[in-house]
Amino acid sequence: MSSLTQITKSTSQIPIFAIIVLAIIFAVGLFVVGYDQGHIFSIVLGEQAYADLYIHELTHDMRHEAGFPCH
Amino acid sequence: MAIVLFSGALAGTLHGVANLVIVEPYLDTAIGIENQNLFASGEEEDTPAFWVEYDAYRDWQKGGQVLAGAILGTSMGGLFGIVYVLSRNALPRGSDLKKSFTLAAIMWLTIYIIPFLKYPANPPTVGDPETVVLRSILFLSFIALSGFGAVAFYQVYKRLQSKKIAAFVGYGIFIAIVFALMPPNPDEVTAPMDLVNGFRAMSVVAVSVFWVSIAVIFGGLWHKFRPDAENSDINN
Ligand SMILES: [Zn+2]
């Protein structure tokens, strides 16, 4: 909630900082749900992540239902 | 920002739950066809052990999509918040709820429905894994073209003093050209058509649940907390 008060103070102009953060969240979220094929976990798990595809499996049904291309 | 992310996450969770209730039966049927194909080709055997493992796997996936809905919703909420903040003054006069509904309707149409008409959602078994990268590129480019096209014609709309309708017509012509020029989905649909159509219809309903939810939650919260309170009297 602290971010809320911050925004209240700074919205006389367009809150550039908030927009950048939201844009990053948008891009990351879209990638995770729509396109990740092991990329993100590979940062910590290495090559194994491309075989496990945890994020793909987890978000799989949503990919189909939201119209993302899949199998 | 909290409002934006919270609205997105909640609407996305509702989207996930809606999927669970109305779209899953179609997914199960489609994956059932895949299983029969696996048995027929000898890649898997139709044993109780297979089904135990399969059911556990599917339950996990079904739960996963609610979480996926929350993530996707937060993500789309971020986009929604950005566009709302930047375009709020141009949205129809009236309550925040009316503004958020107008924006949600525009976004629903330009980045979901129109792309859907060109590249409709497909249940499992339809897509060819060989073409998934191509299909992803086509899908994303079409959405981006439609979205940025809408932004461009929004700029036109703002500059026009009269005959603002021309901006809508302009977008319509633009997207019709894109629609005609983009290559079609290369995959042939081999699954039963009534399964595919039922799936698509329910998929549209579920995604629409998301856009209605985000409009209601976001508009309601914005109205309650007025993050733009300081300059609201100038804007309205
Ligand atoms: Zn799939």
Tab-separated table of C-alpha atoms and ligand atoms in Angstrom:
chain	number	residue	atom	x	y	z
A	1	MET	CA	0.000	0.000	0.000
A	2	SER	CA	2.957	2.330	0.409
A	3	SER	CA	3.298	2.583	-3.345
A	4	LEU	CA	-0.267	3.801	-3.446
A	5	THR	CA	0.474	6.868	-1.352
A	6	GLN	CA	3.535	7.555	-3.449
A	7	ILE	CA	1.487	7.618	-6.604
A	8	THR	CA	-1.073	9.905	-5.006
A	9	LYS	CA	1.661	12.434	-4.457
A	10	SER	CA	3.286	12.201	-7.830
A	11	THR	CA	0.442	12.068	-10.323
A	12	SER	CA	0.386	15.722	-11.212
A	13	GLN	CA	2.541	14.493	-14.064
A	14	ILE	CA	2.325	11.126	-15.690
A	15	PRO	CA	4.077	8.683	-13.326
A	16	ILE	CA	6.937	7.616	-15.572
A	17	PHE	CA	8.493	5.332	-12.990
A	18	ALA	CA	5.258	3.411	-12.428
A	19	ILE	CA	4.772	3.059	-16.165
A	20	ILE	CA	8.231	1.575	-16.625
A	21	VAL	CA	7.670	-0.914	-13.801
A	22	LEU	CA	4.281	-1.888	-15.227
A	23	ALA	CA	5.768	-2.313	-18.688
A	24	ILE	CA	8.394	-4.677	-17.299
A	25	ILE	CA	5.756	-6.653	-15.403
A	26	PHE	CA	3.695	-6.840	-18.579
A	27	ALA	CA	6.597	-8.155	-20.652
A	28	VAL	CA	7.798	-10.686	-18.087
A	29	GLY	CA	4.299	-11.961	-17.317
A	30	LEU	CA	3.437	-12.338	-20.972
A	31	PHE	CA	6.651	-14.228	-21.615
A	32	VAL	CA	6.169	-16.572	-18.661
A	33	VAL	CA	2.613	-17.494	-19.558
A	34	GLY	CA	2.841	-17.381	-23.320
A	35	TYR	CA	6.308	-18.275	-24.444
A	36	ASP	CA	8.700	-19.691	-21.845
A	37	GLN	CA	10.157	-23.044	-22.868
A	38	GLY	CA	12.493	-23.455	-19.917
A	39	HIS	CA	14.365	-20.187	-20.386
A	40	ILE	CA	13.660	-18.667	-16.983
A	41	PHE	CA	14.485	-21.681	-14.810
A	42	SER	CA	17.554	-22.344	-16.921
A	43	ILE	CA	19.133	-19.355	-15.186
A	44	VAL	CA	19.275	-21.393	-11.986
A	45	LEU	CA	18.850	-24.962	-13.197
A	46	GLY	CA	20.917	-24.904	-16.381
A	47	GLU	CA	20.154	-27.158	-19.330
A	48	GLN	CA	17.917	-29.407	-17.277
A	49	ALA	CA	15.239	-26.717	-17.304
A	50	TYR	CA	14.728	-27.106	-21.057
A	51	ALA	CA	13.883	-30.752	-20.508
A	52	ASP	CA	11.621	-30.258	-17.483
A	53	LEU	CA	9.591	-27.355	-18.909
A	54	TYR	CA	7.968	-26.657	-15.541
A	55	ILE	CA	6.653	-23.251	-16.511
A	56	HIS	CA	5.386	-24.536	-19.826
A	57	GLU	CA	3.473	-27.340	-18.121
A	58	LEU	CA	2.153	-25.062	-15.407
A	59	THR	CA	0.825	-22.447	-17.796
A	60	HIS	CA	0.006	-24.897	-20.548
A	61	ASP	CA	-3.772	-24.969	-20.318
A	62	MET	CA	-3.899	-21.206	-20.102
A	63	ARG	CA	-1.842	-20.960	-23.268
A	64	HIS	CA	-4.460	-22.867	-25.194
A	65	GLU	CA	-7.373	-21.074	-23.587
A	66	ALA	CA	-6.009	-17.578	-24.071
A	67	GLY	CA	-5.205	-18.298	-27.710
A	68	PHE	CA	-1.413	-18.551	-27.549
A	69	PRO	CA	-0.058	-20.949	-30.151
A	70	CYS	CA	0.836	-24.314	-28.633
A	71	HIS	CA	0.565	-27.939	-29.637
B	1	MET	CA	0.246	0.807	-9.053
B	2	ALA	CA	-1.094	-1.483	-6.350
B	3	ILE	CA	-4.565	-0.986	-7.818
B	4	VAL	CA	-3.404	-1.903	-11.280
B	5	LEU	CA	-1.606	-5.058	-10.214
B	6	PHE	CA	-4.288	-6.149	-7.796
B	7	SER	CA	-7.072	-5.705	-10.381
B	8	GLY	CA	-5.059	-7.618	-12.938
B	9	ALA	CA	-4.215	-10.470	-10.596
B	10	LEU	CA	-7.784	-10.822	-9.374
B	11	ALA	CA	-9.317	-10.625	-12.850
B	12	GLY	CA	-6.710	-13.104	-14.059
B	13	THR	CA	-7.540	-15.509	-11.250
B	14	LEU	CA	-11.198	-15.272	-12.215
B	15	HIS	CA	-10.150	-15.976	-15.790
B	16	GLY	CA	-8.284	-19.069	-14.597
B	17	VAL	CA	-11.285	-20.279	-12.625
B	18	ALA	CA	-13.621	-19.619	-15.565
B	19	ASN	CA	-11.311	-21.692	-17.739
B	20	LEU	CA	-11.310	-24.465	-15.193
B	21	VAL	CA	-15.092	-24.619	-15.213
B	22	ILE	CA	-16.036	-24.034	-18.844
B	23	VAL	CA	-13.012	-24.763	-21.035
B	24	GLU	CA	-11.423	-27.752	-19.309
B	25	PRO	CA	-13.998	-30.282	-20.531
B	26	TYR	CA	-12.903	-29.487	-24.100
B	27	LEU	CA	-9.234	-29.741	-23.199
B	28	ASP	CA	-9.831	-33.100	-21.556
B	29	THR	CA	-11.591	-34.394	-24.645
B	30	ALA	CA	-8.816	-33.130	-26.903
B	31	ILE	CA	-6.088	-34.651	-24.758
B	32	GLY	CA	-8.143	-37.843	-24.630
B	33	ILE	CA	-7.811	-37.999	-28.412
B	34	GLU	CA	-4.073	-37.516	-28.064
B	35	ASN	CA	-3.889	-40.374	-25.582
B	36	GLN	CA	-5.749	-42.671	-27.970
B	37	ASN	CA	-3.247	-41.702	-30.666
B	38	LEU	CA	-0.384	-42.523	-28.316
B	39	PHE	CA	-1.894	-45.950	-27.581
B	40	ALA	CA	-2.510	-46.566	-31.268
B	41	SER	CA	1.060	-45.704	-32.194
B	42	GLY	CA	2.444	-47.812	-29.344
B	43	GLU	CA	4.208	-44.901	-27.662
B	44	GLU	CA	2.196	-45.453	-24.483
B	45	GLU	CA	0.269	-48.403	-23.118
B	46	ASP	CA	-3.314	-48.222	-21.961
B	47	THR	CA	-2.613	-49.425	-18.405
B	48	PRO	CA	-3.990	-48.338	-15.002
B	49	ALA	CA	-0.515	-47.030	-14.172
B	50	PHE	CA	-0.647	-44.741	-17.192
B	51	TRP	CA	-3.958	-43.263	-16.088
B	52	VAL	CA	-2.814	-42.746	-12.493
B	53	GLU	CA	0.164	-40.801	-13.699
B	54	TYR	CA	-1.876	-38.976	-16.321
B	55	ASP	CA	-4.557	-37.887	-13.844
B	56	ALA	CA	-2.006	-36.563	-11.376
B	57	TYR	CA	-0.278	-34.692	-14.187
B	58	ARG	CA	-3.499	-33.184	-15.465
B	59	ASP	CA	-4.645	-32.140	-11.987
B	60	TRP	CA	-1.374	-30.341	-11.578
B	61	GLN	CA	-1.796	-28.616	-14.923
B	62	LYS	CA	-5.358	-27.612	-14.123
B	63	GLY	CA	-4.288	-26.040	-10.857
B	64	GLY	CA	-1.396	-24.411	-12.669
B	65	GLN	CA	-3.638	-22.528	-15.003
B	66	VAL	CA	-5.278	-20.609	-12.163
B	67	LEU	CA	-1.818	-19.438	-11.148
B	68	ALA	CA	-1.039	-18.813	-14.818
B	69	GLY	CA	-4.234	-16.790	-15.003
B	70	ALA	CA	-3.080	-14.666	-12.085
B	71	ILE	CA	0.302	-14.091	-13.736
B	72	LEU	CA	-1.169	-13.323	-17.141
B	73	GLY	CA	-3.811	-11.123	-15.511
B	74	THR	CA	-1.189	-9.165	-13.586
B	75	SER	CA	0.704	-8.743	-16.808
B	76	MET	CA	-2.314	-7.570	-18.785
B	77	GLY	CA	-3.292	-5.446	-15.800
B	78	GLY	CA	0.065	-3.701	-16.152
B	79	LEU	CA	-0.672	-2.920	-19.771
B	80	PHE	CA	-4.190	-1.842	-18.918
B	81	GLY	CA	-2.918	0.489	-16.204
B	82	ILE	CA	-0.396	2.097	-18.543
B	83	VAL	CA	-2.969	2.725	-21.239
B	84	TYR	CA	-5.508	3.932	-18.717
B	85	VAL	CA	-3.177	6.474	-17.165
B	86	LEU	CA	-2.085	7.748	-20.566
B	87	SER	CA	-5.523	7.913	-22.140
B	88	ARG	CA	-7.780	8.648	-19.185
B	89	ASN	CA	-8.483	12.217	-20.216
B	90	ALA	CA	-9.569	11.153	-23.665
B	91	LEU	CA	-11.942	8.462	-22.441
B	92	PRO	CA	-15.640	9.374	-22.273
B	93	ARG	CA	-16.591	11.797	-19.548
B	94	GLY	CA	-18.232	10.221	-16.556
B	95	SER	CA	-17.307	7.809	-13.826
B	96	ASP	CA	-14.083	5.857	-13.626
B	97	LEU	CA	-16.119	2.709	-14.113
B	98	LYS	CA	-17.400	4.024	-17.425
B	99	LYS	CA	-13.875	4.943	-18.458
B	100	SER	CA	-12.412	1.598	-17.491
B	101	PHE	CA	-15.232	-0.237	-19.296
B	102	THR	CA	-14.650	1.795	-22.436
B	103	LEU	CA	-10.934	1.107	-22.351
B	104	ALA	CA	-11.423	-2.594	-21.579
B	105	ALA	CA	-13.850	-2.859	-24.506
B	106	ILE	CA	-11.375	-1.215	-26.876
B	107	MET	CA	-8.520	-3.427	-25.720
B	108	TRP	CA	-10.687	-6.544	-25.785
B	109	LEU	CA	-11.572	-5.779	-29.392
B	110	THR	CA	-8.178	-4.689	-30.696
B	111	ILE	CA	-5.788	-7.039	-28.934
B	112	TYR	CA	-8.043	-10.031	-28.417
B	113	ILE	CA	-11.117	-10.372	-30.645
B	114	ILE	CA	-9.627	-9.145	-33.928
B	115	PRO	CA	-6.460	-11.262	-33.529
B	116	PHE	CA	-8.683	-14.176	-32.497
B	117	LEU	CA	-10.663	-13.894	-35.746
B	118	LYS	CA	-7.419	-14.208	-37.687
B	119	TYR	CA	-5.711	-16.789	-35.481
B	120	PRO	CA	-8.370	-18.488	-33.371
B	121	ALA	CA	-7.402	-20.425	-30.250
B	122	ASN	CA	-6.988	-24.150	-30.737
B	123	PRO	CA	-7.354	-27.022	-28.308
B	124	PRO	CA	-4.483	-29.493	-27.858
B	125	THR	CA	-3.808	-31.889	-30.782
B	126	VAL	CA	-4.459	-29.211	-33.416
B	127	GLY	CA	-1.096	-27.469	-33.405
B	128	ASP	CA	1.931	-28.906	-35.150
B	129	PRO	CA	4.962	-28.577	-32.819
B	130	GLU	CA	7.112	-27.934	-35.902
B	131	THR	CA	5.304	-24.686	-36.636
B	132	VAL	CA	4.914	-23.343	-33.103
B	133	VAL	CA	7.635	-20.703	-33.475
B	134	LEU	CA	6.180	-19.442	-36.741
B	135	ARG	CA	2.691	-19.418	-35.252
B	136	SER	CA	3.906	-17.548	-32.184
B	137	ILE	CA	5.552	-14.912	-34.339
B	138	LEU	CA	2.442	-14.484	-36.481
B	139	PHE	CA	0.151	-14.290	-33.465
B	140	LEU	CA	2.286	-11.800	-31.568
B	141	SER	CA	2.947	-9.620	-34.628
B	142	PHE	CA	-0.727	-9.419	-35.431
B	143	ILE	CA	-1.589	-8.385	-31.874
B	144	ALA	CA	1.240	-5.866	-31.851
B	145	LEU	CA	0.164	-4.410	-35.212
B	146	SER	CA	-3.410	-4.163	-34.053
B	147	GLY	CA	-2.451	-2.669	-30.683
B	148	PHE	CA	0.021	-0.140	-32.064
B	149	GLY	CA	-2.402	0.622	-34.897
B	150	ALA	CA	-5.006	1.460	-32.291
B	151	VAL	CA	-2.514	3.715	-30.487
B	152	ALA	CA	-1.598	5.454	-33.745
B	153	PHE	CA	-5.205	6.116	-34.649
B	154	TYR	CA	-5.814	7.254	-31.083
B	155	GLN	CA	-3.218	9.970	-31.758
B	156	VAL	CA	-5.101	10.868	-34.925
B	157	TYR	CA	-8.327	10.886	-32.930
B	158	LYS	CA	-6.880	13.357	-30.434
B	159	ARG	CA	-5.706	15.712	-33.155
B	160	LEU	CA	-8.914	15.748	-35.159
B	161	GLN	CA	-11.084	18.703	-34.243
B	162	SER	CA	-14.179	17.387	-35.944
B	163	LYS	CA	-15.165	14.190	-37.757
B	164	LYS	CA	-13.390	12.126	-35.106
B	165	ILE	CA	-15.113	9.096	-36.574
B	166	ALA	CA	-12.440	9.174	-39.284
B	167	ALA	CA	-9.953	7.732	-36.775
B	168	PHE	CA	-12.139	4.661	-36.250
B	169	VAL	CA	-12.610	4.239	-39.975
B	170	GLY	CA	-8.859	4.614	-40.423
B	171	TYR	CA	-8.156	1.889	-37.894
B	172	GLY	CA	-10.782	-0.318	-39.557
B	173	ILE	CA	-9.140	0.032	-42.959
B	174	PHE	CA	-5.667	-0.454	-41.500
B	175	ILE	CA	-6.561	-3.627	-39.640
B	176	ALA	CA	-8.504	-5.008	-42.624
B	177	ILE	CA	-5.364	-4.663	-44.750
B	178	VAL	CA	-3.202	-6.311	-42.096
B	179	PHE	CA	-5.816	-9.024	-41.734
B	180	ALA	CA	-5.763	-9.735	-45.461
B	181	LEU	CA	-1.979	-9.632	-45.833
B	182	MET	CA	-0.895	-11.749	-42.867
B	183	PRO	CA	-0.372	-15.403	-43.755
B	184	PRO	CA	-2.914	-17.843	-42.308
B	185	ASN	CA	-2.180	-20.350	-39.570
B	186	PRO	CA	-0.242	-23.066	-41.424
B	187	ASP	CA	-1.706	-25.975	-39.447
B	188	GLU	CA	-4.564	-28.065	-40.637
B	189	VAL	CA	-7.249	-28.783	-38.080
B	190	THR	CA	-7.547	-32.544	-37.777
B	191	ALA	CA	-9.545	-32.646	-34.544
B	192	PRO	CA	-13.352	-32.889	-34.780
B	193	MET	CA	-14.725	-29.486	-35.758
B	194	ASP	CA	-17.464	-29.398	-33.107
B	195	LEU	CA	-14.845	-29.971	-30.422
B	196	VAL	CA	-12.707	-27.163	-31.843
B	197	ASN	CA	-15.646	-24.788	-32.182
B	198	GLY	CA	-16.939	-25.530	-28.691
B	199	PHE	CA	-13.468	-24.943	-27.330
B	200	ARG	CA	-13.144	-21.640	-29.170
B	201	ALA	CA	-16.522	-20.374	-28.050
B	202	MET	CA	-15.804	-21.155	-24.405
B	203	SER	CA	-12.329	-19.698	-24.710
B	204	VAL	CA	-13.809	-16.402	-25.904
B	205	VAL	CA	-16.268	-16.411	-23.012
B	206	ALA	CA	-13.478	-17.018	-20.506
B	207	VAL	CA	-11.221	-14.292	-21.892
B	208	SER	CA	-14.179	-11.918	-21.952
B	209	VAL	CA	-14.732	-12.732	-18.276
B	210	PHE	CA	-11.225	-11.427	-17.750
B	211	TRP	CA	-11.822	-8.117	-19.529
B	212	VAL	CA	-15.151	-7.500	-17.819
B	213	SER	CA	-13.606	-8.340	-14.434
B	214	ILE	CA	-10.680	-6.035	-14.898
B	215	ALA	CA	-12.971	-3.199	-15.985
B	216	VAL	CA	-15.177	-3.602	-12.921
B	217	ILE	CA	-12.395	-4.150	-10.382
B	218	PHE	CA	-10.061	-1.525	-11.777
B	219	GLY	CA	-12.764	1.092	-12.307
B	220	GLY	CA	-14.192	0.454	-8.849
B	221	LEU	CA	-10.843	0.652	-7.082
B	222	TRP	CA	-9.740	3.692	-9.026
B	223	HIS	CA	-12.935	5.439	-8.072
B	224	LYS	CA	-12.503	4.490	-4.414
B	225	PHE	CA	-8.841	5.405	-4.018
B	226	ARG	CA	-8.461	8.084	-6.678
B	227	PRO	CA	-4.722	7.791	-7.232
B	228	ASP	CA	-5.005	10.861	-9.426
B	229	ALA	CA	-6.808	12.824	-6.686
B	230	GLU	CA	-4.588	15.868	-6.868
B	231	ASN	CA	-5.474	16.809	-10.377
B	232	SER	CA	-8.859	15.164	-10.708
B	233	ASP	CA	-10.772	18.425	-10.744
B	234	ILE	CA	-8.657	19.666	-13.610
B	235	ASN	CA	-9.254	16.511	-15.565
B	236	ASN	CA	-12.932	16.098	-15.138
C	1	ZN	ZN	-0.378	-27.436	-25.804
